[in-house]
Amino acid sequence: MIIANSFHSEEEDILRFKRRFSKDDFELTFLAAPTVLWFLAFCYLPMFGIIIAFKQFRPMPGAGFIESLLKSKFMGLDNFKFLFSTPDAWIMFRNTILYNIVFIVLGTFVTVALALMISQLRSKKMRKISQTSMFLPHFLSWVVVSYFVFAFLSTENGLMSKLLEMNGSDPVQWYMMSEYWPYILVLVYLWKSIGYGMVIYLAGISGIDESLYEAAIMDGSTKWQQVKYITLPLLQPIIIILFILAVGRIFSTDFGLFYQVPRNSGPLVDVTQTIDVYVYKALTGLNNIGFASAAGLLQSVLGLITILIANWIVKRINSENSLF
């Protein structure tokens, strides 16, 4: 009797699995397989390299990478200490966090505002031109952007220097004066990055049901009232998700922005030294791969913690807008 019941239950499980895994499920699984394999090959298997953060990695003559890694000296948490033992530790952590806070706040506000303004343009041609012109800087490398900035700030032939000379003022040594660079870096970041975020918000705005605006117009609502009571509330989930993802990168910075754009100027270290810039200088100066790996691992762990905290706060306020 027991054997018969066991056989019957197994048969029911097989039938239930067949009902759940239909032909459509097989096709979707087949379509998803290349993406899954790509993530396994390029995102999860390389995580084996985390071991480098705890070792004094040195390539050994006649040995491969894995053999050299396994035979390298185990350092424990010593590779992590170099981030905090330097006198510049407070400066680079301060710059990294404060710049990212400004980028998140201003980036969200400016991007949403531009997306709303472009969505209100009546001319489709003008809308496409504005959107393309703002999105174009996103595709420029930081090396190219650094030359654009240098063309404006060069002491000899820069546009700003020429304008100051025309007004009877002395040229400013921009790359020697750190008080101007927090504003310059924020401005350059916004110029290069707002186009990408704006496209995301424009896609969200285009997905809003037009009948809502038609009903609001019938009720005599102004454009501002339509934006306030229809567009912004429906964009809120997208804004919150992008905000949570941005918070996860609060301990990381764009290396090109803080290294290429200021042209690695020594007098600007107090306002351009971030964790990524310091790690690059330590890697090129000390040739210790373990330092760079430890810094990357620390940034990833801290980023994960900030994402979880931000998502938890959003979930407590409104669970429907949380990331997970």
Coordinates of N, CA and C in Angstrom, one line a residue, residues 185-303:
L185 N 33.7 70.0 -12.6 CA 33.5 68.5 -12.7 C 32.0 68.2 -12.6
V186 N 31.2 68.8 -11.8 CA 29.7 68.6 -11.8 C 29.1 69.0 -13.1
L187 N 29.5 70.2 -13.6 CA 29.0 70.6 -14.9 C 29.3 69.7 -16.0
V188 N 30.5 69.2 -16.1 CA 30.9 68.3 -17.2 C 30.2 66.9 -17.0
Y189 N 30.1 66.5 -15.8 CA 29.3 65.2 -15.6 C 27.9 65.3 -16.0
L190 N 27.2 66.4 -15.7 CA 25.8 66.6 -16.1 C 25.7 66.7 -17.6
W191 N 26.6 67.4 -18.2 CA 26.6 67.6 -19.7 C 26.7 66.2 -20.4
K192 N 27.6 65.4 -19.9 CA 27.8 64.1 -20.5 C 26.8 63.0 -20.2
S193 N 26.2 63.1 -19.0 CA 25.4 61.9 -18.6 C 23.9 62.1 -18.6
I194 N 23.4 63.4 -18.6 CA 21.9 63.6 -18.5 C 21.2 63.1 -19.8
G195 N 21.8 63.0 -20.9 CA 21.2 62.5 -22.1 C 20.7 61.1 -22.0
Y196 N 21.5 60.2 -21.4 CA 21.2 58.8 -21.3 C 20.0 58.6 -20.3
G197 N 20.0 59.3 -19.2 CA 18.9 59.2 -18.2 C 17.6 59.8 -18.8
M198 N 17.8 60.9 -19.6 CA 16.6 61.6 -20.2 C 15.9 60.6 -21.1
V199 N 16.6 59.8 -21.9 CA 16.0 58.9 -22.8 C 15.1 57.9 -22.0
I200 N 15.6 57.4 -20.9 CA 14.8 56.5 -20.0 C 13.5 57.1 -19.6
Y201 N 13.6 58.4 -19.1 CA 12.4 59.0 -18.6 C 11.4 59.4 -19.8
L202 N 12.0 59.7 -20.9 CA 11.1 60.0 -22.1 C 10.4 58.7 -22.5
A203 N 11.0 57.6 -22.4 CA 10.4 56.3 -22.7 C 9.2 56.0 -21.7
G204 N 9.5 56.4 -20.4 CA 8.4 56.2 -19.4 C 7.3 57.2 -19.7
I205 N 7.6 58.4 -20.1 CA 6.5 59.4 -20.4 C 5.7 59.0 -21.6
S206 N 6.3 58.4 -22.6 CA 5.6 58.0 -23.8 C 4.7 56.8 -23.6
G207 N 5.0 56.1 -22.5 CA 4.1 54.9 -22.2 C 2.9 55.3 -21.3
I208 N 2.7 56.6 -20.9 CA 1.6 57.0 -20.2 C 0.4 57.1 -21.1
D209 N -0.8 56.6 -20.6 CA -2.0 56.6 -21.4 C -2.4 58.0 -21.7
E210 N -2.6 58.3 -23.0 CA -3.0 59.7 -23.4 C -4.4 60.0 -22.9
S211 N -5.2 59.1 -22.7 CA -6.6 59.4 -22.2 C -6.6 60.1 -20.9
L212 N -5.5 59.9 -20.1 CA -5.4 60.6 -18.8 C -5.3 62.1 -19.0
Y213 N -4.4 62.4 -20.0 CA -4.2 63.8 -20.3 C -5.5 64.5 -20.9
E214 N -6.1 63.7 -21.7 CA -7.4 64.2 -22.4 C -8.4 64.4 -21.3
A215 N -8.6 63.6 -20.3 CA -9.5 63.8 -19.3 C -9.1 65.0 -18.4
A216 N -7.9 65.2 -18.2 CA -7.4 66.3 -17.4 C -7.7 67.6 -18.2
I217 N -7.5 67.6 -19.5 CA -7.8 68.8 -20.3 C -9.3 69.1 -20.3
M218 N -10.1 68.1 -20.3 CA -11.5 68.3 -20.2 C -11.9 68.9 -18.9
D219 N -11.2 68.6 -17.9 CA -11.5 69.2 -16.5 C -10.8 70.6 -16.4
G220 N -10.1 71.1 -17.4 CA -9.6 72.4 -17.3 C -8.2 72.5 -16.6
S221 N -7.5 71.3 -16.6 CA -6.1 71.3 -15.9 C -5.1 72.0 -16.8
T222 N -4.2 72.7 -16.2 CA -3.1 73.4 -16.9 C -2.0 72.4 -17.1
K223 N -1.0 72.8 -17.9 CA 0.2 71.9 -18.2 C 0.9 71.5 -16.9
W224 N 1.1 72.5 -16.0 CA 1.8 72.2 -14.7 C 1.0 71.2 -13.9
Q225 N -0.4 71.3 -13.8 CA -1.2 70.4 -13.1 C -1.2 69.0 -13.7
Q226 N -1.1 68.9 -15.0 CA -1.0 67.6 -15.7 C 0.4 66.9 -15.3
V227 N 1.4 67.7 -15.3 CA 2.7 67.2 -14.9 C 2.7 66.8 -13.5
K228 N 2.2 67.6 -12.6 CA 2.2 67.4 -11.2 C 1.4 66.2 -10.7
Y229 N 0.2 66.0 -11.3 CA -0.8 65.0 -10.9 C -0.8 63.8 -11.8
I230 N -0.2 63.8 -12.9 CA -0.3 62.6 -13.8 C 1.1 62.1 -14.1
T231 N 2.0 63.0 -14.7 CA 3.3 62.6 -15.2 C 4.2 62.2 -14.1
L232 N 4.4 63.0 -13.1 CA 5.4 62.7 -12.0 C 4.9 61.5 -11.2
P233 N 3.7 61.4 -10.8 CA 3.3 60.2 -10.0 C 3.5 58.9 -10.8
L234 N 3.3 58.9 -12.1 CA 3.5 57.7 -12.9 C 4.9 57.4 -13.2
L235 N 5.8 58.5 -13.2 CA 7.2 58.3 -13.4 C 7.9 57.9 -12.0
Q236 N 7.2 58.0 -11.0 CA 7.8 57.8 -9.7 C 8.5 56.4 -9.5
P237 N 7.9 55.3 -10.0 CA 8.6 54.0 -9.9 C 9.9 54.0 -10.6
I238 N 10.0 54.6 -11.8 CA 11.2 54.6 -12.6 C 12.3 55.5 -11.9
I239 N 11.9 56.6 -11.3 CA 12.8 57.5 -10.6 C 13.4 56.8 -9.4
I240 N 12.5 56.1 -8.7 CA 13.0 55.4 -7.5 C 14.0 54.3 -7.8
I241 N 13.7 53.5 -8.8 CA 14.5 52.4 -9.2 C 15.9 52.9 -9.7
L242 N 15.9 54.0 -10.5 CA 17.2 54.5 -10.9 C 17.9 55.2 -9.8
F243 N 17.2 55.7 -8.8 CA 17.8 56.3 -7.6 C 18.5 55.2 -6.8
I244 N 17.8 54.1 -6.6 CA 18.4 53.0 -5.8 C 19.7 52.4 -6.5
L245 N 19.6 52.3 -7.8 CA 20.8 51.8 -8.6 C 21.9 52.8 -8.5
A246 N 21.6 54.1 -8.5 CA 22.7 55.1 -8.4 C 23.3 55.1 -7.0
V247 N 22.5 54.8 -6.0 CA 23.0 54.8 -4.6 C 24.0 53.6 -4.5
G248 N 23.8 52.5 -5.2 CA 24.7 51.4 -5.2 C 26.1 51.7 -5.7
R249 N 26.2 52.8 -6.5 CA 27.5 53.2 -7.0 C 28.1 54.3 -6.3
I250 N 27.6 54.6 -5.1 CA 28.1 55.8 -4.4 C 29.5 55.7 -3.9
F251 N 30.1 54.5 -3.9 CA 31.5 54.3 -3.5 C 32.4 54.1 -4.7
S252 N 31.8 54.3 -5.9 CA 32.6 54.2 -7.1 C 32.5 55.5 -7.9
T253 N 33.5 55.9 -8.6 CA 33.4 57.1 -9.5 C 33.9 56.8 -10.9
D254 N 33.6 57.7 -11.8 CA 34.0 57.5 -13.2 C 35.5 58.0 -13.2
F255 N 36.4 57.0 -13.5 CA 37.8 57.3 -13.5 C 38.2 58.4 -14.5
G256 N 37.6 58.4 -15.7 CA 37.9 59.4 -16.7 C 37.6 60.8 -16.2
L257 N 36.5 61.0 -15.5 CA 36.0 62.3 -15.1 C 37.0 62.9 -14.1
F258 N 37.6 62.1 -13.2 CA 38.4 62.7 -12.2 C 39.9 62.5 -12.5
Y259 N 40.3 61.8 -13.5 CA 41.7 61.7 -13.9 C 42.0 62.4 -15.2
Q260 N 41.2 62.1 -16.3 CA 41.5 62.6 -17.6 C 41.1 64.1 -17.7
V261 N 39.9 64.5 -17.2 CA 39.4 65.8 -17.4 C 40.3 66.8 -16.6
P262 N 40.7 66.6 -15.4 CA 41.7 67.5 -14.7 C 43.1 67.4 -15.2
R263 N 43.4 66.4 -16.1 CA 44.7 66.1 -16.7 C 45.7 65.8 -15.6
N264 N 45.2 65.1 -14.5 CA 46.1 64.6 -13.5 C 47.0 65.7 -12.9
S265 N 46.4 66.9 -12.7 CA 47.1 68.0 -12.2 C 47.3 67.9 -10.7
G266 N 48.6 68.0 -10.2 CA 48.9 67.8 -8.8 C 48.2 68.8 -7.9
P267 N 48.1 70.1 -8.2 CA 47.5 71.0 -7.3 C 46.0 70.8 -7.1
L268 N 45.4 69.9 -7.9 CA 43.9 69.6 -7.8 C 43.6 68.3 -7.1
V269 N 44.6 67.8 -6.5 CA 44.5 66.5 -5.8 C 43.4 66.5 -4.7
D270 N 43.3 67.6 -4.0 CA 42.3 67.7 -2.9 C 40.9 67.6 -3.4
V271 N 40.6 67.9 -4.6 CA 39.2 67.9 -5.1 C 39.0 66.9 -6.2
T272 N 40.1 66.2 -6.6 CA 39.9 65.2 -7.7 C 40.3 63.8 -7.2
Q273 N 40.9 63.7 -6.1 CA 41.3 62.3 -5.6 C 40.2 61.5 -5.1
T274 N 39.8 60.5 -5.8 CA 38.7 59.6 -5.4 C 39.3 58.2 -5.2
I275 N 38.5 57.3 -4.8 CA 39.0 55.9 -4.6 C 39.6 55.3 -5.8
D276 N 38.9 55.5 -7.0 CA 39.3 54.9 -8.2 C 40.6 55.5 -8.7
V277 N 40.8 56.8 -8.6 CA 42.0 57.5 -9.0 C 43.2 57.1 -8.1
Y278 N 42.9 57.0 -6.8 CA 44.0 56.5 -5.9 C 44.4 55.1 -6.2
V279 N 43.5 54.2 -6.5 CA 43.8 52.8 -6.8 C 44.6 52.8 -8.0
Y280 N 44.3 53.6 -9.0 CA 45.0 53.6 -10.3 C 46.5 54.0 -10.0
K281 N 46.6 55.1 -9.3 CA 48.0 55.6 -9.0 C 48.8 54.6 -8.2
A282 N 48.1 53.9 -7.2 CA 48.8 52.9 -6.4 C 49.2 51.7 -7.3
L283 N 48.3 51.4 -8.2 CA 48.6 50.2 -9.1 C 49.8 50.5 -10.0
T284 N 49.8 51.7 -10.6 CA 50.9 52.0 -11.5 C 52.2 52.3 -10.8
G285 N 52.1 52.8 -9.6 CA 53.3 53.1 -8.8 C 53.9 52.0 -8.1
L286 N 53.0 51.1 -7.5 CA 53.5 50.0 -6.7 C 53.4 48.7 -7.4
N287 N 52.7 48.6 -8.5 CA 52.5 47.4 -9.3 C 52.0 46.3 -8.5
N288 N 51.1 46.6 -7.6 CA 50.5 45.5 -6.8 C 49.0 45.3 -7.2
I289 N 48.8 44.2 -7.9 CA 47.4 43.9 -8.3 C 46.5 43.7 -7.2
G290 N 47.0 43.1 -6.1 CA 46.2 42.8 -4.9 C 45.5 44.1 -4.4
F291 N 46.2 45.2 -4.4 CA 45.6 46.5 -3.9 C 44.3 46.8 -4.7
A292 N 44.5 46.8 -6.0 CA 43.4 47.1 -6.9 C 42.2 46.2 -6.7
S293 N 42.5 44.9 -6.6 CA 41.4 43.9 -6.4 C 40.7 44.1 -5.1
A294 N 41.5 44.4 -4.1 CA 40.9 44.6 -2.7 C 40.0 45.8 -2.8
A295 N 40.4 46.9 -3.4 CA 39.6 48.1 -3.5 C 38.3 47.8 -4.3
G296 N 38.4 47.1 -5.4 CA 37.2 46.8 -6.2 C 36.2 45.9 -5.4
L297 N 36.8 45.0 -4.6 CA 35.9 44.1 -3.8 C 35.2 44.9 -2.7
L298 N 36.0 45.8 -2.1 CA 35.4 46.7 -1.0 C 34.3 47.6 -1.6
Q299 N 34.6 48.2 -2.7 CA 33.6 49.0 -3.4 C 32.3 48.2 -3.7
S300 N 32.5 47.0 -4.2 CA 31.3 46.2 -4.5 C 30.5 45.8 -3.3
V301 N 31.2 45.4 -2.2 CA 30.5 45.1 -1.0 C 29.7 46.3 -0.4
L302 N 30.4 47.4 -0.3 CA 29.8 48.6 0.2 C 28.6 49.0 -0.7
G303 N 28.8 48.9 -2.0 CA 27.7 49.2 -2.9 C 26.5 48.3 -2.7

